[in-house]
Coordinates of C-alpha atoms in Angstrom, one line a residue:
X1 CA 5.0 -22.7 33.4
X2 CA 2.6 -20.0 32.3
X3 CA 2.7 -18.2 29.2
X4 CA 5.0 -15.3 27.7
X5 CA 3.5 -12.0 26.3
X6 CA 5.9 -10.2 24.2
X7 CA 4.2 -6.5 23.9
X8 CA 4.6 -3.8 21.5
X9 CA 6.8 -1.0 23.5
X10 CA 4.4 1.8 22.5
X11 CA 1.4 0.4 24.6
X12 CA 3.4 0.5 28.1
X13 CA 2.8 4.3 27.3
X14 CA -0.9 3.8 25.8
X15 CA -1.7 1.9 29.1
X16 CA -0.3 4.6 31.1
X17 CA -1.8 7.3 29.6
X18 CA -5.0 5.6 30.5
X19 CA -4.4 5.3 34.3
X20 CA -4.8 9.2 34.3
X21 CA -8.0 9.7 32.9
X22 CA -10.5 10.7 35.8
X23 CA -12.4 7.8 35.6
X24 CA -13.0 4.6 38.5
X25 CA -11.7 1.9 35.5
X26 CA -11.1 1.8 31.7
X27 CA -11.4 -1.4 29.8
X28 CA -10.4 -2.5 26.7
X29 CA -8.9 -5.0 24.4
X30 CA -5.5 -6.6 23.1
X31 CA -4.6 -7.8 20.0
X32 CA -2.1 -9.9 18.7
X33 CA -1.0 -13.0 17.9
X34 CA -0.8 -16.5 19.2
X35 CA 1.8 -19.2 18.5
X36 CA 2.8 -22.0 19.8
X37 CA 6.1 -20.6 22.0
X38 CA 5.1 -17.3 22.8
X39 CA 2.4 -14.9 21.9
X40 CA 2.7 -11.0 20.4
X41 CA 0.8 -8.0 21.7
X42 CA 0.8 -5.4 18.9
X43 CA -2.3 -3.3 20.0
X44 CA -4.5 -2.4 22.8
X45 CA -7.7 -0.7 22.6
X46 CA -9.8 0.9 25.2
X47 CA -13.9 0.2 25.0
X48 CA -15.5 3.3 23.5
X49 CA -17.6 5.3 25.9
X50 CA -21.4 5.1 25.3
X51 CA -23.3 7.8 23.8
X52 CA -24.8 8.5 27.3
X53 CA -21.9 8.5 29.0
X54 CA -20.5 10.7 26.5
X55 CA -23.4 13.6 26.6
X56 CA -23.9 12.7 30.0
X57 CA -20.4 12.5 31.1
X58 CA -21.5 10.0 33.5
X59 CA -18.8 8.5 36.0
X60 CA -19.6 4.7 37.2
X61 CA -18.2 3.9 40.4
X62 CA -18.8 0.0 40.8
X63 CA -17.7 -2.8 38.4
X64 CA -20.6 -4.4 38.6
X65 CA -22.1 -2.0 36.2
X66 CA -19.5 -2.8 33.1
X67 CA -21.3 -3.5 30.2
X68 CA -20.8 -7.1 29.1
X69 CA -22.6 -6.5 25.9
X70 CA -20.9 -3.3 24.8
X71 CA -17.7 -4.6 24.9
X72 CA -18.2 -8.1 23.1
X73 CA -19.8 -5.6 21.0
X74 CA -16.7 -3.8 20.4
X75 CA -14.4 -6.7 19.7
X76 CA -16.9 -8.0 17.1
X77 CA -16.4 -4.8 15.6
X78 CA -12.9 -5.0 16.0
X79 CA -12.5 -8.1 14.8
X80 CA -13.7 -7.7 11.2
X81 CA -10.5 -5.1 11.5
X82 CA -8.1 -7.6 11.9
X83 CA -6.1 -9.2 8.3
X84 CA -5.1 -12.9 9.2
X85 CA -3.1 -13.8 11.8
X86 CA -4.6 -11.2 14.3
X87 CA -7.3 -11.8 16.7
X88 CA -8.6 -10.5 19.9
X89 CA -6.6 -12.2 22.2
X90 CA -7.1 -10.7 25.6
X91 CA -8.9 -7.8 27.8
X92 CA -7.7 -5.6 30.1
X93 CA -8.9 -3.5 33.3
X94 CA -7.1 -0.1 34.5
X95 CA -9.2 0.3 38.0
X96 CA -8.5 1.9 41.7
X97 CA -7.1 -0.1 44.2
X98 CA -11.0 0.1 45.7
X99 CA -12.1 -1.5 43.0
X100 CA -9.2 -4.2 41.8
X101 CA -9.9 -7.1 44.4
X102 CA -12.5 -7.7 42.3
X103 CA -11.1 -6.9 38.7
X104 CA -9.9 -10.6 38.1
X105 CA -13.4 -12.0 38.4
X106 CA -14.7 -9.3 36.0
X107 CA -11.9 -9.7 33.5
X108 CA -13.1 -13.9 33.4
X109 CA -16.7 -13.2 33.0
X110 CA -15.7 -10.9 30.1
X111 CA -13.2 -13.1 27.9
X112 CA -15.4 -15.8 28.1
X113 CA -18.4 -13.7 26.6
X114 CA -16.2 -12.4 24.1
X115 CA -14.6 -15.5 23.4
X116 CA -18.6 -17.2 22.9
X117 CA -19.7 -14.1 20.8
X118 CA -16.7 -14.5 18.2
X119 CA -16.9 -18.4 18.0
X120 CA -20.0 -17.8 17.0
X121 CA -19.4 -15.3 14.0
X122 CA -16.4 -17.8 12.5
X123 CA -16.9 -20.2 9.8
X124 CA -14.3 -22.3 10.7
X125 CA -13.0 -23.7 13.8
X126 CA -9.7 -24.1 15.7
X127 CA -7.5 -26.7 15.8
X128 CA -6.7 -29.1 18.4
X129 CA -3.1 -27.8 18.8
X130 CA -4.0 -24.2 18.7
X131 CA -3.3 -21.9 21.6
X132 CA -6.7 -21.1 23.3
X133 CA -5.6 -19.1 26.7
X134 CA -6.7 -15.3 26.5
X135 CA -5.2 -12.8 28.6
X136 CA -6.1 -10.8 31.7
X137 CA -4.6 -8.1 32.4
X138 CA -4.6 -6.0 35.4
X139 CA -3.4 -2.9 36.4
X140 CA -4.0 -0.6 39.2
X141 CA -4.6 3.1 38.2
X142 CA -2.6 4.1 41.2
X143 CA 0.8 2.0 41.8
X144 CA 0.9 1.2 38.0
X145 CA 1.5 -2.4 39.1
X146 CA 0.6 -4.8 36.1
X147 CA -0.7 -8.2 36.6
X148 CA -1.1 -10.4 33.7
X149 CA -2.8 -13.9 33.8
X150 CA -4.6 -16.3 31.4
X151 CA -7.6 -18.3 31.0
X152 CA -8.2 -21.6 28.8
X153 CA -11.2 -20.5 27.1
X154 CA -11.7 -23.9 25.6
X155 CA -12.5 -25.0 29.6
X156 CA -15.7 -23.5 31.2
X157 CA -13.9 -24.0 34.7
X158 CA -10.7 -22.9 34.1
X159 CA -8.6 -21.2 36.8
X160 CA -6.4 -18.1 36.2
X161 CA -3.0 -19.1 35.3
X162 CA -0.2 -16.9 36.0
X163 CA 1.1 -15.0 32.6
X164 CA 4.7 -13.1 32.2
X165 CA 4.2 -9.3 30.6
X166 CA 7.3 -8.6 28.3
X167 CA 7.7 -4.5 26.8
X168 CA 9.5 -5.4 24.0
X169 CA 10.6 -2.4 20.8
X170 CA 9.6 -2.7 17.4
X171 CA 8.1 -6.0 18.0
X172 CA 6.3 -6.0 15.0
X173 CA 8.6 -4.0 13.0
X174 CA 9.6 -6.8 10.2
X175 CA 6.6 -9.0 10.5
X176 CA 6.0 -11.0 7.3
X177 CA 3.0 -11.0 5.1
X178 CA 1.3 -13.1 2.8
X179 CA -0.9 -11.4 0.1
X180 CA -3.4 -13.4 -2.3
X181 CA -6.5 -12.2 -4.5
X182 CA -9.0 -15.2 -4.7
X183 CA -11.6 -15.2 -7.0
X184 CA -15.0 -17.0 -6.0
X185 CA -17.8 -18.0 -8.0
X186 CA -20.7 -19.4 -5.0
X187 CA -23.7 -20.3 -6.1
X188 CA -26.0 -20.9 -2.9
X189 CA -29.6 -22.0 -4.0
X190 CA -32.3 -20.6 -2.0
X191 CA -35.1 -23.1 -0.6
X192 CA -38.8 -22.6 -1.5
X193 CA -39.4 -24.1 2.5
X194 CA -37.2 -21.5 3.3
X195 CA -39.2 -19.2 5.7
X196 CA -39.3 -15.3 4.1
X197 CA -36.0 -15.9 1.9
X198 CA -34.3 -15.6 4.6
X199 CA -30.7 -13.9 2.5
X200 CA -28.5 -13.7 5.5
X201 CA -28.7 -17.2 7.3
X202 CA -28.5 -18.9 3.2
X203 CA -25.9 -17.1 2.5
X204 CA -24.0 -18.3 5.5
X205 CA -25.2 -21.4 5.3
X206 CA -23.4 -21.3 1.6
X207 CA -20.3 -19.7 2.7
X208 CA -19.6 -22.6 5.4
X209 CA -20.0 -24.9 2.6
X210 CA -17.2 -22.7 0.8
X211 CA -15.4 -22.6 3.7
X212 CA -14.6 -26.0 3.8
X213 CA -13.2 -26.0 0.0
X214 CA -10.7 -22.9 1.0
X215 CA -9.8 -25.0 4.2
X216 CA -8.8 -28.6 1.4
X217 CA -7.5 -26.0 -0.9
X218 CA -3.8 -25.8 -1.8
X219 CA -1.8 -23.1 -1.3
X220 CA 1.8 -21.6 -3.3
X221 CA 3.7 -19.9 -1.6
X222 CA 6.2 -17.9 -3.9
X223 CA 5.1 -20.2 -6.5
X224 CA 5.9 -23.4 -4.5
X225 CA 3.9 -25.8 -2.1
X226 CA 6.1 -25.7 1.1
X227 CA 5.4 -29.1 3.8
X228 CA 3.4 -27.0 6.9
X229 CA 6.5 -28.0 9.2
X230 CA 9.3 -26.3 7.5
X231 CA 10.0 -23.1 8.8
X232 CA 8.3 -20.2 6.0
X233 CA 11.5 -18.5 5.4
X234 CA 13.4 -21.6 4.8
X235 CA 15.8 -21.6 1.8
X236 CA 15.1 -17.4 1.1
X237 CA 17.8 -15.3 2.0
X238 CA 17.4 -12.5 4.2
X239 CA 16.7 -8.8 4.0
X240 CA 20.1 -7.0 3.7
X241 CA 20.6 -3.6 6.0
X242 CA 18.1 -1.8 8.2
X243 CA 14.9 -4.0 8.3
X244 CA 13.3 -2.2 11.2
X245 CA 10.2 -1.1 9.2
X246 CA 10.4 -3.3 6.3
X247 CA 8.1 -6.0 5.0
X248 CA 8.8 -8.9 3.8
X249 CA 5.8 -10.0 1.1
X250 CA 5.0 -13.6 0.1
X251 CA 3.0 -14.1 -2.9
X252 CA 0.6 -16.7 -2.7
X253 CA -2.0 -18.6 -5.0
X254 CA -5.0 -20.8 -3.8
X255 CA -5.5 -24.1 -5.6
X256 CA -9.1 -25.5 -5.0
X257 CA -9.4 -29.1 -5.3
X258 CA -11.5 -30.8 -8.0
X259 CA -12.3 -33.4 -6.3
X260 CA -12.8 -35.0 -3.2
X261 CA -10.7 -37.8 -3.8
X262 CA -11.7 -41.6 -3.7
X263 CA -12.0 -41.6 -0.3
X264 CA -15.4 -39.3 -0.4
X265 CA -18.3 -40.7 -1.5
X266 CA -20.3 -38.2 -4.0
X267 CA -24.0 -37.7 -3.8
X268 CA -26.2 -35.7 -4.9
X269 CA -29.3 -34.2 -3.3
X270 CA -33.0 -32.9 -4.7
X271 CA -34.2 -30.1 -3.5
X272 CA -36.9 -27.6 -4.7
X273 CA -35.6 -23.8 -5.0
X274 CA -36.8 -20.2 -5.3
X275 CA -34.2 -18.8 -6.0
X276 CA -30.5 -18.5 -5.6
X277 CA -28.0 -16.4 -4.1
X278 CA -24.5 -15.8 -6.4
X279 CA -21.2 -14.7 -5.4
X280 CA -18.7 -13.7 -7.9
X281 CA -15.5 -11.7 -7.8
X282 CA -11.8 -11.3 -6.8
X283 CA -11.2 -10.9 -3.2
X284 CA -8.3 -9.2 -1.7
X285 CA -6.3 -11.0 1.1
X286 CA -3.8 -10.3 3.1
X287 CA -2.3 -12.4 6.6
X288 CA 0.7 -11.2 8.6
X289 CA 3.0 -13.9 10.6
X290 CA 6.1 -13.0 13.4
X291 CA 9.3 -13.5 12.4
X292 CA 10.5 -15.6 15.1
X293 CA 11.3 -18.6 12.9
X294 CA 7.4 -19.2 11.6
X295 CA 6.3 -22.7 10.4
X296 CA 4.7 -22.5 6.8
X297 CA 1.5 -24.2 8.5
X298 CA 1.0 -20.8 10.6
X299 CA 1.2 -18.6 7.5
X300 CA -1.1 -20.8 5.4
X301 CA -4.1 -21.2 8.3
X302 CA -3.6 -17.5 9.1
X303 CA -4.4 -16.7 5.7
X304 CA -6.7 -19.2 5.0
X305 CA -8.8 -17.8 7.8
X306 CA -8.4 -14.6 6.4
X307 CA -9.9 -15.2 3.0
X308 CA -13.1 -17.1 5.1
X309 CA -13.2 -14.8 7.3
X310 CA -13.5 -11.4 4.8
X311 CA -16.1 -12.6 2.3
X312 CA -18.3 -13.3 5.2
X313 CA -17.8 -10.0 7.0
X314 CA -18.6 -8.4 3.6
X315 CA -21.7 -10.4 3.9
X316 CA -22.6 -9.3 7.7
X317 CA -22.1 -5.4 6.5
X318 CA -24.3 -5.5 3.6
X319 CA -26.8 -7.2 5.6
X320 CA -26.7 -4.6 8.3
X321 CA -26.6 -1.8 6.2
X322 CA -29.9 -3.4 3.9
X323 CA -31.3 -3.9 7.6
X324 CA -30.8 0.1 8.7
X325 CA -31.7 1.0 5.6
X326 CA -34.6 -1.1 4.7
X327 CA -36.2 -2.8 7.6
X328 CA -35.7 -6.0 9.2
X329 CA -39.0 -7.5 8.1
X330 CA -39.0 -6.5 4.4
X331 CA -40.4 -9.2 2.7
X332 CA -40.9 -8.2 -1.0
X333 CA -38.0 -7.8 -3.0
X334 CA -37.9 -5.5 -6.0
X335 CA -35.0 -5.8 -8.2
X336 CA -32.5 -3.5 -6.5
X337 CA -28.6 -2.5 -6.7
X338 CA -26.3 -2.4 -4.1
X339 CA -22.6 -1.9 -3.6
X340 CA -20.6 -4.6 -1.4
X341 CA -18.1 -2.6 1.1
X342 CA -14.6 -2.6 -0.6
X343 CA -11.5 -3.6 1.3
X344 CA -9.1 -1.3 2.4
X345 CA -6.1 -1.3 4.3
X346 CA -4.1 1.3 7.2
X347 CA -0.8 1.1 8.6
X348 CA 0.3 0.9 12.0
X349 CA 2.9 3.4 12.9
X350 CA 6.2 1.5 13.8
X351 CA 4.9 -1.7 12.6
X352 CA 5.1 -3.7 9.4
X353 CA 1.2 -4.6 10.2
X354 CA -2.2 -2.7 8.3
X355 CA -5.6 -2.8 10.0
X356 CA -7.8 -3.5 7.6
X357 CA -11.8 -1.8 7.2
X358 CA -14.7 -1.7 4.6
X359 CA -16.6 0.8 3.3
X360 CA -19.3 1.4 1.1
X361 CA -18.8 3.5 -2.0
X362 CA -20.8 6.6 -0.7
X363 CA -18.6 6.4 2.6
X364 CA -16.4 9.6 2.7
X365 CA -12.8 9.7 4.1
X366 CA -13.8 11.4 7.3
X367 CA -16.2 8.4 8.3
X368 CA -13.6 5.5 7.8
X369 CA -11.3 8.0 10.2
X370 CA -14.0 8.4 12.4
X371 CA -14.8 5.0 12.9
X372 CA -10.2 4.5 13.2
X373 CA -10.7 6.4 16.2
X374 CA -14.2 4.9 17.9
X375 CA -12.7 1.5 17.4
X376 CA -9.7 1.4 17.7
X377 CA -8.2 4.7 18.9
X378 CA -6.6 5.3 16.3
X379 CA -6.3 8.5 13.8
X380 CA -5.7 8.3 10.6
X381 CA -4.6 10.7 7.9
X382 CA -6.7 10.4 4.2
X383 CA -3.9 9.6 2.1
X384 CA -3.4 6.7 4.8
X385 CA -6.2 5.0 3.4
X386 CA -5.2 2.4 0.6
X387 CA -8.5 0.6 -1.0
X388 CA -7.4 -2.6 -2.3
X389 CA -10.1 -3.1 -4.8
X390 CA -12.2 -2.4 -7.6
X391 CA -16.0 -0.9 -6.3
X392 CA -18.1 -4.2 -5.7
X393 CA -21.6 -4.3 -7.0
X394 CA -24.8 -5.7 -5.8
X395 CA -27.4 -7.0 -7.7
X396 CA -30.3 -8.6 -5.5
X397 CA -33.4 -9.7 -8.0
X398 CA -37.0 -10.7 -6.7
X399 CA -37.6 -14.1 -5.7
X400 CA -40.9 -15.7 -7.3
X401 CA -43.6 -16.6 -4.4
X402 CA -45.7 -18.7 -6.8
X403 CA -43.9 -21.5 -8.6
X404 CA -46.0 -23.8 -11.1
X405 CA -45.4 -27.5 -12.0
X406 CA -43.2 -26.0 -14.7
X407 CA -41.1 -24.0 -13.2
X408 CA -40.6 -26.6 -10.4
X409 CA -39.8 -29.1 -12.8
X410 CA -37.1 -26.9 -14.2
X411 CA -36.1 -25.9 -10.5
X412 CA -35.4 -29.6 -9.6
X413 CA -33.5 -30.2 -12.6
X414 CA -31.3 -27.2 -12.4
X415 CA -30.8 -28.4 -8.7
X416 CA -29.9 -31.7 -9.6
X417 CA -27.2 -30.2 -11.6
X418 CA -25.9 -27.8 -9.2
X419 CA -25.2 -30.6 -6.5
X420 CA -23.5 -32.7 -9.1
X421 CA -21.3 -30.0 -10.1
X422 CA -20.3 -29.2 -6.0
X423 CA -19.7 -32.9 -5.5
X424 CA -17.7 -33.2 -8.5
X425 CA -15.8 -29.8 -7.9
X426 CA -16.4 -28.3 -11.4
X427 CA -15.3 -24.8 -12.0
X428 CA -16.3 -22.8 -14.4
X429 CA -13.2 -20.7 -15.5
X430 CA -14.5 -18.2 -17.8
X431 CA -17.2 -17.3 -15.4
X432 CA -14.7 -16.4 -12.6
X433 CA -12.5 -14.8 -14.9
X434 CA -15.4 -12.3 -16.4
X435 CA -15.9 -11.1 -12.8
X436 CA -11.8 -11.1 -12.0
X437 CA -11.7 -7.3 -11.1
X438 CA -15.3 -7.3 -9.5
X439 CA -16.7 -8.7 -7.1
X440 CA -21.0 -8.7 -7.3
X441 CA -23.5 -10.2 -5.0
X442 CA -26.9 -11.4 -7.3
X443 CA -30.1 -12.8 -5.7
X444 CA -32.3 -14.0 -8.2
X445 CA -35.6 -16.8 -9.2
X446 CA -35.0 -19.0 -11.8

């Protein structure tokens, strides 16, 4: 038996508003969520037009000449959109009945790359139980007919599968959400081997490491530790009257482990440094789970993968915006200040469900509503826009290219410590606490 896709009403008119546009096909990209019964389509988004095409107004006939890139581009880009629980979970193809015999082989080549290009970006991975077929769906710009079918992405030679296409209203109406702010405090030394400093690849080298904590961490939900299998609303009562565009909100709190139990065997490593990369703050979170009877395992890992996933996105923007701004092969650091992107949140007309964006503190309202539409088609009115922080700061310090016996001495030692703390799991409470309403990024020699 293939699987069901239950899809928010209001894209059966999205969809068909597509098939008019004077164009051979439109693709684009569907989001949602996966469980283990049935899966949820709450959006679908078509690929942005390029630049050329849009000055150019250039009309390609021929499949053959959709551009893989731009649109694993796009879901990258979409992705970093998503709060918890949402993912790219599918493409689909409007074409001409000229042009659909060979749609389904086009829509496979295309989840695949997307599928590769997003594995890549994620600092955790999936589990073995987890859902990992992606949609294809097809429609033909003339009958209308819809044809919806699924690939195993986790199989290179995987076969289409047939898949059952559900309209379904206020489908996402009185989803539930969980909402934590975590505060960090990751110190990632910087290797004097290390070619250039290179910031971006250490720092995500010290986020996986992270990663792995938030993965062992525990988690409270409404101030209680639930076993994964019992169902999340178990034991609360339920929302009296209307709930058609209500949320229900779970508060949660993260409880990282301080140690790695007896079982783990703690070392420590030596290791000569130049410098080192700190990460302090409070980080806002948010995950959003379906109602249809959700295990408290779902909830957590969607939220879990949430808090991974937007500290290193943060990372990725500033990185992109130093590059654009600065050069790709700067190489000697002055002591500069920069401001991490803040989170912000958007809602989703007729859902219970906010996208979620960053943006810089020198963005204006106009470009986080520009980029709404670009990406995901979407417009969205100023007072819309909720930021769900305090403005991050930036501090990046020069690194030292010359280090003498001295200071290497000193670098060891410090080192030396650092690894005993990690493998020990000391926090330092006061430090996170001073840096509870902001969130800074320092880079800086010892």
């Amino acid at each position: 038996m293939g699987r069901t896709y239950f899809v928010e009403e209001a894209i059966e008119q999205y969809l068909l508003d597509l098939t008019t546009k004077l164009k051979p096909y439109v693709t684009g990209l569907l989001i949602g969520q996966c469980s283990p019964q049935r899966d949820y389509v709450i959006r679908a988004v078509r690929t942005p037009p390029k630049e050329e095409q849009k000055e150019d107004n250039i009309s390609l006939s021929k499949l053959a000449s959709i551009d893989e890139e731009w649109i694993t581009t796009h879901a990258s880009q979409v992705s970093r959109m998503l709060p918890g629980g949402l993912l790219v979970l599918g493409i689909f193809i409007i074409a001409t009945p000229e042009l659909s015999k060979d749609s389904q082989s086009t829509l496979r080549r295309i989840i695949f790359s997307v599928e590769k290009s997003l594995t890549k970006r994620r600092l955790w991975k999936p589990t073995e139980e987890e859902v990992s077929d992606r949609a294809a769906l097809q429609i033909c710009s003339a009958t209308k007919k819809v044809v919806c079918r699924t690939y195993d992405v986790q199989d290179p030679k995987s076969s289409a599968k047939p898949a059952d296409w559900k309209y379904q209203s206020a489908l996402s109406a009185t989803w539930l959400a969980l909402d934590c702010t975590i505060k960090v405090n990751i110190h990632i030394p910087l290797l004097a081997t290390s070619p250039n400093h290179d910031l971006e690849k250490n720092t995500k080298n010290g986020l996986n490491r992270w990663s792995k904590q938030i993965e062992d961490s525990v988690f409270l939900i409404n101030g209680q530790v639930k076993d994964g299998d019992t169902e999340l609303l178990e034991g609360q009562k339920k929302l009296r009257g209307n709930t058609q565009s209500s949320t229900q909100l779970s508060d949660v709190k993260v409880l990282t482990q301080l140690s790695q139990g007896s079982s783990h065997r703690s070392t420590a490593t030596v290791q000569v440094c130049s410098g080192s990369i700190n990460l302090k703050g409070a980080v806002k979170c948010r995950a959003y789970v379906h109602n249809n009877k959700p295990k408290v395992k779902e909830a957590v890992q969607a939220l879990k993968r949430d808090i991974i996933n937007t500290l290193s996105d943060r990372c990725e923007i500033l990185f992109e915006d130093l590059i654009i701004n600065e050069g790709p092969h700067k190489k000697n650091f002055e002591r500069e200040y920069h401001v991490l992107p803040q989170r912000l949140f958007v809602p989703v007309a007729g859902s219970s469900v906010m996208l979620s964006d960053y943006k810089f503190g020198d963005e204006a309202d106009a470009e986080i509503q520009e980029r709404f539409v670009e990406m995901l088609d979407q417009s969205v009115q100023a007072e819309d826009i909720h930021i769900a922080e305090e403005i991050n700061t930036v501090d990046i310090c020069p690194v030292t290219d010359n280090v003498d016996d001295t200071q290497q001495k000193q670098l060891t030692k410090a080192t030396l410590l650092l690894k005993l703390q990690q493998n020990m799991g000391v926090v330092i409470a006061a430090a996170v606490a001073v840096f509870a309403s902001i969130f800074s990024f320092n880079y800086f020699s010892d």
